[in-house]
Amino acid sequence: MPKEGLLPLKWDGENLFLLDQRELPDKILYNKKSTPEEVWESIKTLEVRGAPLIGIAAAYAMYFAAKSAPGDGFESFYNYMKNKAEYLSTSRPTAVNLFWALNRIMNRIAKSKDRPIREIKDLVKEEAQKIHREDENICRKIGEYGLQLLKDGYGVLTHCNAGQLATAKYGTATAPIYLAYEKGWKIKVFADETRPVNQGSRLTALELKEAGVDVTLICDNMAACVMSKGWVNAVIVGCDRVAANGDTANKIGTLGLSILAKYFGIPFYVAAPTPTIDLNTESGEEIPIEERDPLEVTQSFGKKTAPDGIKVFNPAFDVTPHENITAFITEKGIIYPPFKENIRKIFE
Ligand code: MRU
């Protein structure tokens, strides 16, 4: 498993330290956060990113909100916290873990309404810490189930960063890879660069390399070539939101990879923690897709790479239809089609 040095988020019981992912791989810089506004800004600007990690950061932001909330009665406390949750939910729209974590904190508050406010504040902290710890266990379990789908000598292609840097620990898509590595298996990973902001080259390549995993970086447009050579036995990606029918939003480019995998007959797996599965969203059509600043596309490597005034389309995510997905790897087991029925079953 990866070294502690690349933990994306550290909590000392009262303070939150976020590894500034915008600075990677150049600098390892942890920034202290102590207000909901600071965490909002971190999520918005991708200082902290990756669906599970966004949820954890938002949960701690709710504790910061609780600390400065009025203590003169449950109703005013509750309303204050609800406003803060609504505010934090505007940081990014696609990863459902953000909304899931905020709801979980609000439910915990609602259930504690007969307790003194100072106790409720502690319960908010407890719940945030629980969400944080649970994510580590979820990722480990995903690793154990995902390992069953790999064999010694496999080539695995992944996209974006669904690694330790996107979670409390181990990652989702990377967890089976780390476990395979621990067993001494020779897994060869291909990491897509993942334009426009290069989470694959800056983050996935970095964390796998640091952990000693055999990783080869490719540009996004090289995936078909690598697959055509027979070097890829499985694709494993993460997800930002899985709809009830299995349609899956993940980093832009995932849809294309799923089509390539189908063409080449390569299994296409989605590592999906259950908090990322949204039963309230029926299909992919309902998933809100974030569009980001055109500058991410018109500049690369700090340099202008497109003419001034060019029209740009910059969606951060796309939706892979469930037909293109071989299976979901969750912490509760592997889900095969038919997804509509089988996804529901794991929540029963
Ligand atoms: O824009 P990002 O970097 O937050 O996008 C991240 C992804 O698309 C990941 O694949 C997803 O959040 C899963 S992380 C375990």
mmCIF file of N, CA, C and O in Angstrom, residues 185-261:
data_model
loop_
_atom_site.group_PDB
_atom_site.id
_atom_site.type_symbol
_atom_site.label_atom_id
_atom_site.label_comp_id
_atom_site.label_asym_id
_atom_site.label_seq_id
_atom_site.Cartn_x
_atom_site.Cartn_y
_atom_site.Cartn_z
ATOM 1 N N TRP A 185 2.537 -9.659 -7.288
ATOM 2 C CA TRP A 185 2.116 -9.847 -8.675
ATOM 3 C C TRP A 185 2.745 -8.760 -9.548
ATOM 4 O O TRP A 185 2.909 -7.624 -9.114
ATOM 5 N N LYS A 186 2.988 -9.134 -10.779
ATOM 6 C CA LYS A 186 3.553 -8.155 -11.713
ATOM 7 C C LYS A 186 2.406 -7.533 -12.517
ATOM 8 O O LYS A 186 2.005 -8.044 -13.549
ATOM 9 N N ILE A 187 1.865 -6.458 -11.967
ATOM 10 C CA ILE A 187 0.783 -5.744 -12.657
ATOM 11 C C ILE A 187 1.406 -4.543 -13.356
ATOM 12 O O ILE A 187 2.195 -3.807 -12.748
ATOM 13 N N LYS A 188 1.041 -4.382 -14.627
ATOM 14 C CA LYS A 188 1.586 -3.233 -15.368
ATOM 15 C C LYS A 188 0.445 -2.239 -15.576
ATOM 16 O O LYS A 188 -0.559 -2.572 -16.212
ATOM 17 N N VAL A 189 0.582 -1.072 -15.020
ATOM 18 C CA VAL A 189 -0.502 -0.079 -15.099
ATOM 19 C C VAL A 189 -0.217 0.944 -16.201
ATOM 20 O O VAL A 189 0.910 1.429 -16.329
ATOM 21 N N PHE A 190 -1.245 1.244 -16.986
ATOM 22 C CA PHE A 190 -1.180 2.356 -17.931
ATOM 23 C C PHE A 190 -2.041 3.477 -17.369
ATOM 24 O O PHE A 190 -3.237 3.278 -17.123
ATOM 25 N N ALA A 191 -1.439 4.622 -17.131
ATOM 26 C CA ALA A 191 -2.179 5.765 -16.577
ATOM 27 C C ALA A 191 -2.404 6.782 -17.679
ATOM 28 O O ALA A 191 -1.444 7.308 -18.262
ATOM 29 N N ASP A 192 -3.669 7.035 -17.979
ATOM 30 C CA ASP A 192 -4.004 8.098 -18.941
ATOM 31 C C ASP A 192 -3.634 9.450 -18.340
ATOM 32 O O ASP A 192 -3.949 9.714 -17.180
ATOM 33 N N GLU A 193 -3.077 10.289 -19.160
ATOM 34 C CA GLU A 193 -2.692 11.636 -18.713
ATOM 35 C C GLU A 193 -3.895 12.428 -18.141
ATOM 36 O O GLU A 193 -3.790 13.114 -17.140
ATOM 37 N N THR A 194 -5.041 12.301 -18.840
ATOM 38 C CA THR A 194 -6.300 12.914 -18.386
ATOM 39 C C THR A 194 -6.332 14.434 -18.508
ATOM 40 O O THR A 194 -6.355 15.176 -17.521
ATOM 41 N N ARG A 195 -6.340 14.875 -19.739
ATOM 42 C CA ARG A 195 -6.561 16.301 -20.029
ATOM 43 C C ARG A 195 -7.990 16.668 -19.639
ATOM 44 O O ARG A 195 -8.859 15.804 -19.671
ATOM 45 N N PRO A 196 -8.308 17.896 -19.256
ATOM 46 C CA PRO A 196 -7.386 19.032 -19.356
ATOM 47 C C PRO A 196 -6.481 19.271 -18.147
ATOM 48 O O PRO A 196 -5.480 19.965 -18.295
ATOM 49 N N VAL A 197 -6.786 18.750 -16.947
ATOM 50 C CA VAL A 197 -5.908 19.169 -15.844
ATOM 51 C C VAL A 197 -4.974 18.055 -15.342
ATOM 52 O O VAL A 197 -4.362 18.169 -14.290
ATOM 53 N N ASN A 198 -4.907 16.982 -16.145
ATOM 54 C CA ASN A 198 -3.826 15.995 -15.971
ATOM 55 C C ASN A 198 -3.763 15.294 -14.607
ATOM 56 O O ASN A 198 -2.683 15.086 -14.055
ATOM 57 N N GLN A 199 -4.924 14.898 -14.099
ATOM 58 C CA GLN A 199 -4.900 14.149 -12.832
ATOM 59 C C GLN A 199 -4.151 12.828 -12.997
ATOM 60 O O GLN A 199 -3.581 12.295 -12.053
ATOM 61 N N GLY A 200 -4.173 12.281 -14.221
ATOM 62 C CA GLY A 200 -3.500 11.000 -14.457
ATOM 63 C C GLY A 200 -1.981 11.126 -14.380
ATOM 64 O O GLY A 200 -1.315 10.347 -13.705
ATOM 65 N N SER A 201 -1.456 12.150 -15.052
ATOM 66 C CA SER A 201 0.009 12.283 -15.071
ATOM 67 C C SER A 201 0.536 12.918 -13.789
ATOM 68 O O SER A 201 1.569 12.521 -13.265
ATOM 69 N N ARG A 202 -0.209 13.868 -13.255
ATOM 70 C CA ARG A 202 0.288 14.573 -12.066
ATOM 71 C C ARG A 202 0.085 13.757 -10.787
ATOM 72 O O ARG A 202 0.893 13.828 -9.871
ATOM 73 N N LEU A 203 -1.020 13.005 -10.738
ATOM 74 C CA LEU A 203 -1.400 12.360 -9.475
ATOM 75 C C LEU A 203 -1.261 10.837 -9.508
ATOM 76 O O LEU A 203 -0.559 10.253 -8.691
ATOM 77 N N THR A 204 -1.952 10.190 -10.487
ATOM 78 C CA THR A 204 -1.914 8.725 -10.511
ATOM 79 C C THR A 204 -0.495 8.218 -10.783
ATOM 80 O O THR A 204 0.001 7.320 -10.092
ATOM 81 N N ALA A 205 0.146 8.812 -11.800
ATOM 82 C CA ALA A 205 1.511 8.375 -12.119
ATOM 83 C C ALA A 205 2.416 8.587 -10.911
ATOM 84 O O ALA A 205 3.252 7.731 -10.594
ATOM 85 N N LEU A 206 2.222 9.696 -10.222
ATOM 86 C CA LEU A 206 3.051 10.010 -9.053
ATOM 87 C C LEU A 206 2.848 8.997 -7.937
ATOM 88 O O LEU A 206 3.801 8.408 -7.428
ATOM 89 N N GLU A 207 1.572 8.776 -7.556
ATOM 90 C CA GLU A 207 1.380 7.921 -6.378
ATOM 91 C C GLU A 207 1.748 6.465 -6.656
ATOM 92 O O GLU A 207 2.290 5.786 -5.795
ATOM 93 N N LEU A 208 1.481 5.989 -7.888
ATOM 94 C CA LEU A 208 1.836 4.600 -8.197
ATOM 95 C C LEU A 208 3.358 4.441 -8.264
ATOM 96 O O LEU A 208 3.921 3.466 -7.766
ATOM 97 N N LYS A 209 4.009 5.401 -8.863
ATOM 98 C CA LYS A 209 5.469 5.350 -8.972
ATOM 99 C C LYS A 209 6.114 5.363 -7.582
ATOM 100 O O LYS A 209 6.990 4.568 -7.288
ATOM 101 N N GLU A 210 5.612 6.285 -6.728
ATOM 102 C CA GLU A 210 6.140 6.384 -5.360
ATOM 103 C C GLU A 210 5.959 5.087 -4.599
ATOM 104 O O GLU A 210 6.758 4.731 -3.750
ATOM 105 N N ALA A 211 4.856 4.380 -4.903
ATOM 106 C CA ALA A 211 4.567 3.131 -4.190
ATOM 107 C C ALA A 211 5.343 1.948 -4.787
ATOM 108 O O ALA A 211 5.272 0.839 -4.269
ATOM 109 N N GLY A 212 6.026 2.183 -5.896
ATOM 110 C CA GLY A 212 6.837 1.114 -6.493
ATOM 111 C C GLY A 212 6.109 0.298 -7.542
ATOM 112 O O GLY A 212 6.632 -0.693 -8.057
ATOM 113 N N VAL A 213 4.864 0.714 -7.884
ATOM 114 C CA VAL A 213 4.087 -0.019 -8.884
ATOM 115 C C VAL A 213 4.630 0.297 -10.277
ATOM 116 O O VAL A 213 5.051 1.424 -10.547
ATOM 117 N N ASP A 214 4.607 -0.701 -11.166
ATOM 118 C CA ASP A 214 5.064 -0.508 -12.547
ATOM 119 C C ASP A 214 4.000 0.295 -13.306
ATOM 120 O O ASP A 214 2.943 -0.226 -13.643
ATOM 121 N N VAL A 215 4.281 1.563 -13.548
ATOM 122 C CA VAL A 215 3.278 2.425 -14.191
ATOM 123 C C VAL A 215 3.875 3.104 -15.416
ATOM 124 O O VAL A 215 5.009 3.573 -15.391
ATOM 125 N N THR A 216 3.091 3.118 -16.486
ATOM 126 C CA THR A 216 3.504 3.775 -17.727
ATOM 127 C C THR A 216 2.487 4.858 -18.049
ATOM 128 O O THR A 216 1.284 4.598 -18.091
ATOM 129 N N LEU A 217 2.979 6.055 -18.249
ATOM 130 C CA LEU A 217 2.100 7.180 -18.559
ATOM 131 C C LEU A 217 1.834 7.240 -20.061
ATOM 132 O O LEU A 217 2.762 7.102 -20.860
ATOM 133 N N ILE A 218 0.548 7.403 -20.415
ATOM 134 C CA ILE A 218 0.216 7.603 -21.836
ATOM 135 C C ILE A 218 -0.681 8.837 -21.972
ATOM 136 O O ILE A 218 -1.395 9.189 -21.036
ATOM 137 N N CYS A 219 -0.651 9.468 -23.137
ATOM 138 C CA CYS A 219 -1.610 10.545 -23.410
ATOM 139 C C CYS A 219 -2.968 9.889 -23.656
ATOM 140 O O CYS A 219 -3.052 8.714 -24.034
ATOM 141 N N ASP A 220 -4.022 10.643 -23.465
ATOM 142 C CA ASP A 220 -5.371 10.071 -23.582
ATOM 143 C C ASP A 220 -5.593 9.424 -24.951
ATOM 144 O O ASP A 220 -6.246 8.397 -25.057
ATOM 145 N N ASN A 221 -5.035 10.054 -25.987
ATOM 146 C CA ASN A 221 -5.286 9.539 -27.335
ATOM 147 C C ASN A 221 -4.418 8.320 -27.689
ATOM 148 O O ASN A 221 -4.391 7.891 -28.832
ATOM 149 N N MET A 222 -3.725 7.767 -26.708
ATOM 150 C CA MET A 222 -2.895 6.573 -26.962
ATOM 151 C C MET A 222 -3.563 5.305 -26.455
ATOM 152 O O MET A 222 -3.042 4.193 -26.664
ATOM 153 N N ALA A 223 -4.702 5.450 -25.768
ATOM 154 C CA ALA A 223 -5.327 4.276 -25.139
ATOM 155 C C ALA A 223 -5.693 3.212 -26.174
ATOM 156 O O ALA A 223 -5.440 2.014 -25.967
ATOM 157 N N ALA A 224 -6.252 3.636 -27.318
ATOM 158 C CA ALA A 224 -6.655 2.656 -28.339
ATOM 159 C C ALA A 224 -5.431 1.897 -28.841
ATOM 160 O O ALA A 224 -5.473 0.666 -29.008
ATOM 161 N N CYS A 225 -4.364 2.599 -29.046
ATOM 162 C CA CYS A 225 -3.131 1.984 -29.548
ATOM 163 C C CYS A 225 -2.621 0.933 -28.550
ATOM 164 O O CYS A 225 -2.295 -0.189 -28.926
ATOM 165 N N VAL A 226 -2.593 1.301 -27.281
ATOM 166 C CA VAL A 226 -2.105 0.394 -26.234
ATOM 167 C C VAL A 226 -3.010 -0.842 -26.134
ATOM 168 O O VAL A 226 -2.539 -1.979 -26.018
ATOM 169 N N MET A 227 -4.312 -0.622 -26.244
ATOM 170 C CA MET A 227 -5.255 -1.751 -26.193
ATOM 171 C C MET A 227 -5.069 -2.658 -27.412
ATOM 172 O O MET A 227 -5.122 -3.877 -27.306
ATOM 173 N N SER A 228 -4.865 -2.039 -28.566
ATOM 174 C CA SER A 228 -4.753 -2.837 -29.801
ATOM 175 C C SER A 228 -3.529 -3.747 -29.775
ATOM 176 O O SER A 228 -3.473 -4.748 -30.467
ATOM 177 N N LYS A 229 -2.565 -3.412 -28.945
ATOM 178 C CA LYS A 229 -1.360 -4.239 -28.838
ATOM 179 C C LYS A 229 -1.562 -5.414 -27.885
ATOM 180 O O LYS A 229 -0.658 -6.223 -27.676
ATOM 181 N N GLY A 230 -2.744 -5.442 -27.227
ATOM 182 C CA GLY A 230 -3.023 -6.553 -26.311
ATOM 183 C C GLY A 230 -2.390 -6.355 -24.941
ATOM 184 O O GLY A 230 -2.244 -7.301 -24.165
ATOM 185 N N TRP A 231 -2.030 -5.114 -24.624
ATOM 186 C CA TRP A 231 -1.333 -4.868 -23.359
ATOM 187 C C TRP A 231 -2.296 -4.628 -22.189
ATOM 188 O O TRP A 231 -1.862 -4.501 -21.047
ATOM 189 N N VAL A 232 -3.578 -4.508 -22.481
ATOM 190 C CA VAL A 232 -4.526 -4.169 -21.401
ATOM 191 C C VAL A 232 -5.497 -5.336 -21.185
ATOM 192 O O VAL A 232 -6.223 -5.733 -22.087
ATOM 193 N N ASN A 233 -5.490 -5.903 -19.982
ATOM 194 C CA ASN A 233 -6.409 -7.009 -19.659
ATOM 195 C C ASN A 233 -7.651 -6.520 -18.928
ATOM 196 O O ASN A 233 -8.651 -7.235 -18.860
ATOM 197 N N ALA A 234 -7.565 -5.342 -18.345
ATOM 198 C CA ALA A 234 -8.728 -4.791 -17.648
ATOM 199 C C ALA A 234 -8.592 -3.279 -17.567
ATOM 200 O O ALA A 234 -7.473 -2.756 -17.438
ATOM 201 N N VAL A 235 -9.733 -2.609 -17.671
ATOM 202 C CA VAL A 235 -9.764 -1.171 -17.383
ATOM 203 C C VAL A 235 -10.439 -1.031 -16.019
ATOM 204 O O VAL A 235 -11.470 -1.663 -15.775
ATOM 205 N N ILE A 236 -9.839 -0.263 -15.133
ATOM 206 C CA ILE A 236 -10.511 0.048 -13.850
ATOM 207 C C ILE A 236 -10.510 1.566 -13.679
ATOM 208 O O ILE A 236 -9.452 2.210 -13.716
ATOM 209 N N VAL A 237 -11.707 2.111 -13.519
ATOM 210 C CA VAL A 237 -11.837 3.562 -13.298
ATOM 211 C C VAL A 237 -12.630 3.805 -12.018
ATOM 212 O O VAL A 237 -13.274 2.885 -11.490
ATOM 213 N N GLY A 238 -12.611 5.034 -11.560
ATOM 214 C CA GLY A 238 -13.432 5.424 -10.421
ATOM 215 C C GLY A 238 -14.757 5.991 -10.904
ATOM 216 O O GLY A 238 -15.131 5.827 -12.074
ATOM 217 N N CYS A 239 -15.458 6.665 -10.025
ATOM 218 C CA CYS A 239 -16.735 7.269 -10.423
ATOM 219 C C CYS A 239 -17.072 8.437 -9.497
ATOM 220 O O CYS A 239 -16.621 8.499 -8.355
ATOM 221 N N ASP A 240 -17.851 9.351 -10.046
ATOM 222 C CA ASP A 240 -18.330 10.498 -9.261
ATOM 223 C C ASP A 240 -19.791 10.352 -8.877
ATOM 224 O O ASP A 240 -20.257 10.917 -7.884
ATOM 225 N N ARG A 241 -20.537 9.638 -9.717
ATOM 226 C CA ARG A 241 -21.924 9.342 -9.363
ATOM 227 C C ARG A 241 -22.409 8.189 -10.239
ATOM 228 O O ARG A 241 -22.295 8.230 -11.463
ATOM 229 N N VAL A 242 -22.944 7.176 -9.566
ATOM 230 C CA VAL A 242 -23.537 6.051 -10.289
ATOM 231 C C VAL A 242 -25.054 6.162 -10.122
ATOM 232 O O VAL A 242 -25.555 6.231 -8.992
ATOM 233 N N ALA A 243 -25.767 6.208 -11.242
ATOM 234 C CA ALA A 243 -27.232 6.286 -11.168
ATOM 235 C C ALA A 243 -27.803 4.896 -10.840
ATOM 236 O O ALA A 243 -27.097 3.883 -10.932
ATOM 237 N N ALA A 244 -29.089 4.878 -10.493
ATOM 238 C CA ALA A 244 -29.713 3.622 -10.052
ATOM 239 C C ALA A 244 -29.662 2.540 -11.126
ATOM 240 O O ALA A 244 -29.663 1.348 -10.818
ATOM 241 N N ASN A 245 -29.597 2.943 -12.393
ATOM 242 C CA ASN A 245 -29.554 1.935 -13.470
ATOM 243 C C ASN A 245 -28.122 1.570 -13.871
ATOM 244 O O ASN A 245 -27.915 0.811 -14.815
ATOM 245 N N GLY A 246 -27.134 2.147 -13.184
ATOM 246 C CA GLY A 246 -25.737 1.797 -13.455
ATOM 247 C C GLY A 246 -25.011 2.785 -14.358
ATOM 248 O O GLY A 246 -23.788 2.718 -14.495
ATOM 249 N N ASP A 247 -25.740 3.717 -15.004
ATOM 250 C CA ASP A 247 -25.042 4.749 -15.785
ATOM 251 C C ASP A 247 -24.098 5.491 -14.824
ATOM 252 O O ASP A 247 -24.490 5.801 -13.687
ATOM 253 N N THR A 248 -22.894 5.798 -15.319
ATOM 254 C CA THR A 248 -21.859 6.286 -14.395
ATOM 255 C C THR A 248 -21.164 7.546 -14.885
ATOM 256 O O THR A 248 -20.602 7.550 -15.984
ATOM 257 N N ALA A 249 -21.193 8.577 -14.048
ATOM 258 C CA ALA A 249 -20.411 9.784 -14.362
ATOM 259 C C ALA A 249 -19.014 9.635 -13.783
ATOM 260 O O ALA A 249 -18.850 9.275 -12.614
ATOM 261 N N ASN A 250 -18.036 9.866 -14.614
ATOM 262 C CA ASN A 250 -16.638 9.908 -14.152
ATOM 263 C C ASN A 250 -15.892 10.912 -15.037
ATOM 264 O O ASN A 250 -16.467 11.467 -15.972
ATOM 265 N N LYS A 251 -14.636 11.107 -14.734
ATOM 266 C CA LYS A 251 -13.834 12.113 -15.427
ATOM 267 C C LYS A 251 -13.989 12.034 -16.941
ATOM 268 O O LYS A 251 -14.024 10.946 -17.510
ATOM 269 N N ILE A 252 -14.066 13.181 -17.570
ATOM 270 C CA ILE A 252 -14.219 13.279 -19.017
ATOM 271 C C ILE A 252 -13.174 12.379 -19.706
ATOM 272 O O ILE A 252 -11.996 12.406 -19.360
ATOM 273 N N GLY A 253 -13.677 11.583 -20.640
ATOM 274 C CA GLY A 253 -12.787 10.625 -21.309
ATOM 275 C C GLY A 253 -13.108 9.188 -20.951
ATOM 276 O O GLY A 253 -12.754 8.252 -21.669
ATOM 277 N N THR A 254 -13.825 9.005 -19.843
ATOM 278 C CA THR A 254 -14.157 7.643 -19.402
ATOM 279 C C THR A 254 -15.095 6.969 -20.401
ATOM 280 O O THR A 254 -14.948 5.785 -20.717
ATOM 281 N N LEU A 255 -16.047 7.734 -20.921
ATOM 282 C CA LEU A 255 -16.992 7.197 -21.907
ATOM 283 C C LEU A 255 -16.238 6.629 -23.109
ATOM 284 O O LEU A 255 -16.495 5.498 -23.553
ATOM 285 N N GLY A 256 -15.306 7.410 -23.631
ATOM 286 C CA GLY A 256 -14.527 6.956 -24.789
ATOM 287 C C GLY A 256 -13.776 5.669 -24.482
ATOM 288 O O GLY A 256 -13.753 4.731 -25.290
ATOM 289 N N LEU A 257 -13.206 5.604 -23.302
ATOM 290 C CA LEU A 257 -12.461 4.392 -22.912
ATOM 291 C C LEU A 257 -13.371 3.175 -22.858
ATOM 292 O O LEU A 257 -12.975 2.071 -23.222
ATOM 293 N N SER A 258 -14.608 3.393 -22.379
ATOM 294 C CA SER A 258 -15.547 2.265 -22.254
ATOM 295 C C SER A 258 -15.904 1.732 -23.649
ATOM 296 O O SER A 258 -16.074 0.530 -23.838
ATOM 297 N N ILE A 259 -15.985 2.650 -24.609
ATOM 298 C CA ILE A 259 -16.301 2.242 -25.984
ATOM 299 C C ILE A 259 -15.109 1.457 -26.568
ATOM 300 O O ILE A 259 -15.281 0.412 -27.196
ATOM 301 N N LEU A 260 -13.923 1.956 -26.290
ATOM 302 C CA LEU A 260 -12.717 1.249 -26.761
ATOM 303 C C LEU A 260 -12.627 -0.140 -26.141
ATOM 304 O O LEU A 260 -12.321 -1.127 -26.817
ATOM 305 N N ALA A 261 -12.893 -0.209 -24.844
ATOM 306 C CA ALA A 261 -12.791 -1.500 -24.133
ATOM 307 C C ALA A 261 -13.774 -2.500 -24.738
ATOM 308 O O ALA A 261 -13.446 -3.676 -24.952
#
